[in-house]
PDB file of C-alpha atoms in Angstrom:
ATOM      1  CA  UNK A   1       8.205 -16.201   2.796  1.00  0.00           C
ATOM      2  CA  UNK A   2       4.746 -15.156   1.735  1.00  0.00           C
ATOM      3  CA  UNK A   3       5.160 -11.700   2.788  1.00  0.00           C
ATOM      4  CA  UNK A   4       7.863 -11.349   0.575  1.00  0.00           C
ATOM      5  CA  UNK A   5       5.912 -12.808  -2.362  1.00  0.00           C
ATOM      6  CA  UNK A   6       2.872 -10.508  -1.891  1.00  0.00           C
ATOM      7  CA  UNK A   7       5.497  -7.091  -1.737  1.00  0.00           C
ATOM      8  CA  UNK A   8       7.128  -8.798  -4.894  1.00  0.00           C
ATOM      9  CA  UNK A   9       3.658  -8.634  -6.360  1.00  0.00           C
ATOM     10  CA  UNK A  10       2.643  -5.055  -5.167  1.00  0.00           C
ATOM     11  CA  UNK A  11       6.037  -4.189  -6.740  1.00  0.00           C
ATOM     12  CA  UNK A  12       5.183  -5.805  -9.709  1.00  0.00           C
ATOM     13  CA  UNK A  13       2.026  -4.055 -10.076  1.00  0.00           C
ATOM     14  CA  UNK A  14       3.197  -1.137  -9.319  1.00  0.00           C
ATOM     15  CA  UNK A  15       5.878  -1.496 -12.502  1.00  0.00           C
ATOM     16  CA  UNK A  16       2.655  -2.241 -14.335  1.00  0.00           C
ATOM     17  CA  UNK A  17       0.967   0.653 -13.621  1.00  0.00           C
ATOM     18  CA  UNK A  18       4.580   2.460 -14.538  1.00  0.00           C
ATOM     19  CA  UNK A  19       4.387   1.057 -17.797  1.00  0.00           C
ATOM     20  CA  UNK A  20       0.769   2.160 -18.527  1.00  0.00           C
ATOM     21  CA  UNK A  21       1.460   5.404 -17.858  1.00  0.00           C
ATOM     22  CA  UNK A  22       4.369   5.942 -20.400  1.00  0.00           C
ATOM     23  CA  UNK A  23       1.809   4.116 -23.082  1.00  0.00           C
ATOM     24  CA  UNK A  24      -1.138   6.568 -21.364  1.00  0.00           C
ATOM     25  CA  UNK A  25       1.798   9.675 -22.774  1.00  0.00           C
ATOM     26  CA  UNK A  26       2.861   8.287 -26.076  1.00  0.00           C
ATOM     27  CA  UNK A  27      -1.239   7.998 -26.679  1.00  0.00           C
ATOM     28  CA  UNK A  28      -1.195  11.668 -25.944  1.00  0.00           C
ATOM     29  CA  UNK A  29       1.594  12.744 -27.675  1.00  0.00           C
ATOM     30  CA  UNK A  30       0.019  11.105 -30.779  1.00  0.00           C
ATOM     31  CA  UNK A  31      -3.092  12.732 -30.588  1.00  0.00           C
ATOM     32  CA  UNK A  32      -1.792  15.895 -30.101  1.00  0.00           C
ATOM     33  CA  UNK A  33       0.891  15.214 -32.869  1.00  0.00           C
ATOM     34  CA  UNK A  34      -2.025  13.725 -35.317  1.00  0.00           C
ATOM     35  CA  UNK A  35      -3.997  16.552 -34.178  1.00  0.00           C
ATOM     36  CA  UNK A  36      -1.306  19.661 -35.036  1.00  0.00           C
ATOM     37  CA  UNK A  37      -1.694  18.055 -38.836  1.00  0.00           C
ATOM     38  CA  UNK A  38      -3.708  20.033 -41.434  1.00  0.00           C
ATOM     39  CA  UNK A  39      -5.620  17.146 -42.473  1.00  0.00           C
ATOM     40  CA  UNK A  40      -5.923  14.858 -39.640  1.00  0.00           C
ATOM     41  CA  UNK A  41      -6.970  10.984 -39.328  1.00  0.00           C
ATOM     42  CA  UNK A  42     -10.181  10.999 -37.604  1.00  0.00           C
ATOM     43  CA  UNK A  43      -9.819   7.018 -37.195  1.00  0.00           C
ATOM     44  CA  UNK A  44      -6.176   7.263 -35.131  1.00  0.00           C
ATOM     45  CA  UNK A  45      -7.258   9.569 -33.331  1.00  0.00           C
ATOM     46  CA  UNK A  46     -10.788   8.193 -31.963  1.00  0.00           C
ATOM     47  CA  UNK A  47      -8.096   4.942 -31.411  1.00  0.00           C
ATOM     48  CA  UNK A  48      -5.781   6.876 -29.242  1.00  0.00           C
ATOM     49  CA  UNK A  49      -8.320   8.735 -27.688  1.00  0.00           C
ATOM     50  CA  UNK A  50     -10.263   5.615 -26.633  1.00  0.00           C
ATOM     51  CA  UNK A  51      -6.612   3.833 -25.919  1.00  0.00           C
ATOM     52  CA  UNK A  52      -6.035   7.077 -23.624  1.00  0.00           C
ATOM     53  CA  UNK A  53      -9.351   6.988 -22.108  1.00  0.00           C
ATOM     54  CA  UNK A  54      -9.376   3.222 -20.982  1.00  0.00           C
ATOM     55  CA  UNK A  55      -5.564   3.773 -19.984  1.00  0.00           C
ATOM     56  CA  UNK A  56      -6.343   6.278 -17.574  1.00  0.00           C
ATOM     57  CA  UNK A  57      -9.040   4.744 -16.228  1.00  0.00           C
ATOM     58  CA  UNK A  58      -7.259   1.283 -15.474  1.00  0.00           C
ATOM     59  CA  UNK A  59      -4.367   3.562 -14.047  1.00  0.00           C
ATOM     60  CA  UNK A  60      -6.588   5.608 -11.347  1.00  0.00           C
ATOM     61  CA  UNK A  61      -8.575   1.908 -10.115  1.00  0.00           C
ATOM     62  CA  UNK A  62      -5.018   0.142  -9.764  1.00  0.00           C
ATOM     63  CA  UNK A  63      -3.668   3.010  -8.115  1.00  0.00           C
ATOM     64  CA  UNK A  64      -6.878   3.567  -6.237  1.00  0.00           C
ATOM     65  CA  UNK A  65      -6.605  -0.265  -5.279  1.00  0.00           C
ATOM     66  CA  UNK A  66      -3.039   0.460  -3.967  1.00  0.00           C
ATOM     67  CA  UNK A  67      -3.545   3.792  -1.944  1.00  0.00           C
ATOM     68  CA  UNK A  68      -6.200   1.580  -0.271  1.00  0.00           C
ATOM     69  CA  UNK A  69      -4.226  -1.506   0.540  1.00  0.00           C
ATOM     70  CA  UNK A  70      -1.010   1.134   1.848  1.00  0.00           C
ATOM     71  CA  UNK A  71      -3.838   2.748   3.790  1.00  0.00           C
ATOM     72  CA  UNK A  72      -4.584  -0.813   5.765  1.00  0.00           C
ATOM     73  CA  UNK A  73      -1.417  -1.646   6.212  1.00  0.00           C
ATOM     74  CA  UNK A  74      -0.486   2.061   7.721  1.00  0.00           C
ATOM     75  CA  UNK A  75      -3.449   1.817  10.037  1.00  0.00           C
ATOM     76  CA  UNK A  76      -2.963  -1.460  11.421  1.00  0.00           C
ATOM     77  CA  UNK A  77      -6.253  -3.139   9.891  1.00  0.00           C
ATOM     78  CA  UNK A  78      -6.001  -6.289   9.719  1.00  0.00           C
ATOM     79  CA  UNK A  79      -4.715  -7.559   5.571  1.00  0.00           C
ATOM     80  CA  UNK A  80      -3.692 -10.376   3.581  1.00  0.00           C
ATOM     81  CA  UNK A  81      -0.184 -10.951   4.689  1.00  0.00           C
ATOM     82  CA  UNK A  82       0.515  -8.530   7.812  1.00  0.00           C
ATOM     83  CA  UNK A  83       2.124  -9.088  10.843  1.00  0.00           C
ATOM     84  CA  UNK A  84       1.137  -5.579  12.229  1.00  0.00           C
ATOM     85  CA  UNK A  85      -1.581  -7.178  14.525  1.00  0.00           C
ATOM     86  CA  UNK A  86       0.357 -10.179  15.857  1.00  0.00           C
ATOM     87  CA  UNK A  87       2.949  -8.168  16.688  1.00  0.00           C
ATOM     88  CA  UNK A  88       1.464  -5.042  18.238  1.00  0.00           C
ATOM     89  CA  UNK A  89      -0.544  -7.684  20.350  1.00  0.00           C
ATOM     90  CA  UNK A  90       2.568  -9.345  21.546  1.00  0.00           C
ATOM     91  CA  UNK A  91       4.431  -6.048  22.575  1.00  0.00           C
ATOM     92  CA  UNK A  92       1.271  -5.006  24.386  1.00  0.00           C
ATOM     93  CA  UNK A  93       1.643  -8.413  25.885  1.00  0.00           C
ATOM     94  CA  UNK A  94       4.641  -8.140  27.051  1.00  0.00           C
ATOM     95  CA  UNK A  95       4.426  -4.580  28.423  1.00  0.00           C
ATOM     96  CA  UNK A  96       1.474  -5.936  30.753  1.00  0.00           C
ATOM     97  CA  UNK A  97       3.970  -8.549  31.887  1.00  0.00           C
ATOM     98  CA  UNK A  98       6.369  -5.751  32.826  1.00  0.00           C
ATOM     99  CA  UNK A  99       4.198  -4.107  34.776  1.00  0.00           C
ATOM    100  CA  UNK A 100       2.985  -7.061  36.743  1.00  0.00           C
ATOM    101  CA  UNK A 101       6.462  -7.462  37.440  1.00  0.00           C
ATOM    102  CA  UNK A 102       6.868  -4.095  38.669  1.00  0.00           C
ATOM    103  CA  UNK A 103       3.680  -4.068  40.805  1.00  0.00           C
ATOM    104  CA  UNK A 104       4.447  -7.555  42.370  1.00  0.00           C
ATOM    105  CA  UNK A 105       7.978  -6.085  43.565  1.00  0.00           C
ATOM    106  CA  UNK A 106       6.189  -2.798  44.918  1.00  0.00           C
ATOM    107  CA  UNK A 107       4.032  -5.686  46.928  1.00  0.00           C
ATOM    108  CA  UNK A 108       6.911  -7.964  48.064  1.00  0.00           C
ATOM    109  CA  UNK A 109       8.848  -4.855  49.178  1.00  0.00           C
ATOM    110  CA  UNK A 110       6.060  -3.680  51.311  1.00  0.00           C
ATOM    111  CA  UNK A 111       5.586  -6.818  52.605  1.00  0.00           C
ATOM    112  CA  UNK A 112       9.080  -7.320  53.959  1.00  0.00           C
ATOM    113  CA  UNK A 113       9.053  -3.611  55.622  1.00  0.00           C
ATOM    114  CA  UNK A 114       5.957  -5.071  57.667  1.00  0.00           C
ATOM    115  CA  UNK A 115       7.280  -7.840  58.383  1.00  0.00           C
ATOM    116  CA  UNK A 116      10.521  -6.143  59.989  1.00  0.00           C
TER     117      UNK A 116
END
């Protein structure tokens, strides 16, 4: 149940950093709209430029922090929330057992052609 919370919350985050970036484009388009003006408002625009600014800035660290948690989980590092690890062990597990198998029947079999 908690793995389903924490991709609910990348999700969310993700919509966040959605949202940003529309507000990140209606920044630009009003600088460059302010800024195609004759007589422009130096004050708006130091505002959407500094809006802009901080907007991309917040947008490349949450992505940033995003790329890196994908990269974790894609490698199999161990994470907040992953299975990978547990499982990959238990497969391996189980693939040793499946070989011990096979090598104790190679073992029985020769034993019963020495035997006869």
């Amino acid at each position: 149940m908690a793995t389903y919370s924490l991709a609910n919350e990348r999700l969310r985050a993700l919509e966040d950093i959605e949202r940003e970036i529309g507000a990140i484009l209606q920044n630009a388009g009003t600088v460059i709209l302010e800024l195609s003006k004759e007589k422009t408002n130096e004050r708006l625009l130091d505002r959407q430029a500094a809006a802009f600014t901080a907007s991309v800035q917040h947008v490349e660290a949450e992505l940033s922090g995003q790329i890196r948690y994908l990269t974790q989980v894609a490698t199999g590092q161990p994470h907040e929330g992953s299975s990978y690890s547990s499982r990959k062990d238990c497969q391996m597990a189980l693939k040793r057992v499946d070989y011990a198998r096979l090598k104790l029947s190679d073992v029985a079999r020769t034993c019963e052609q020495m035997l006869e």
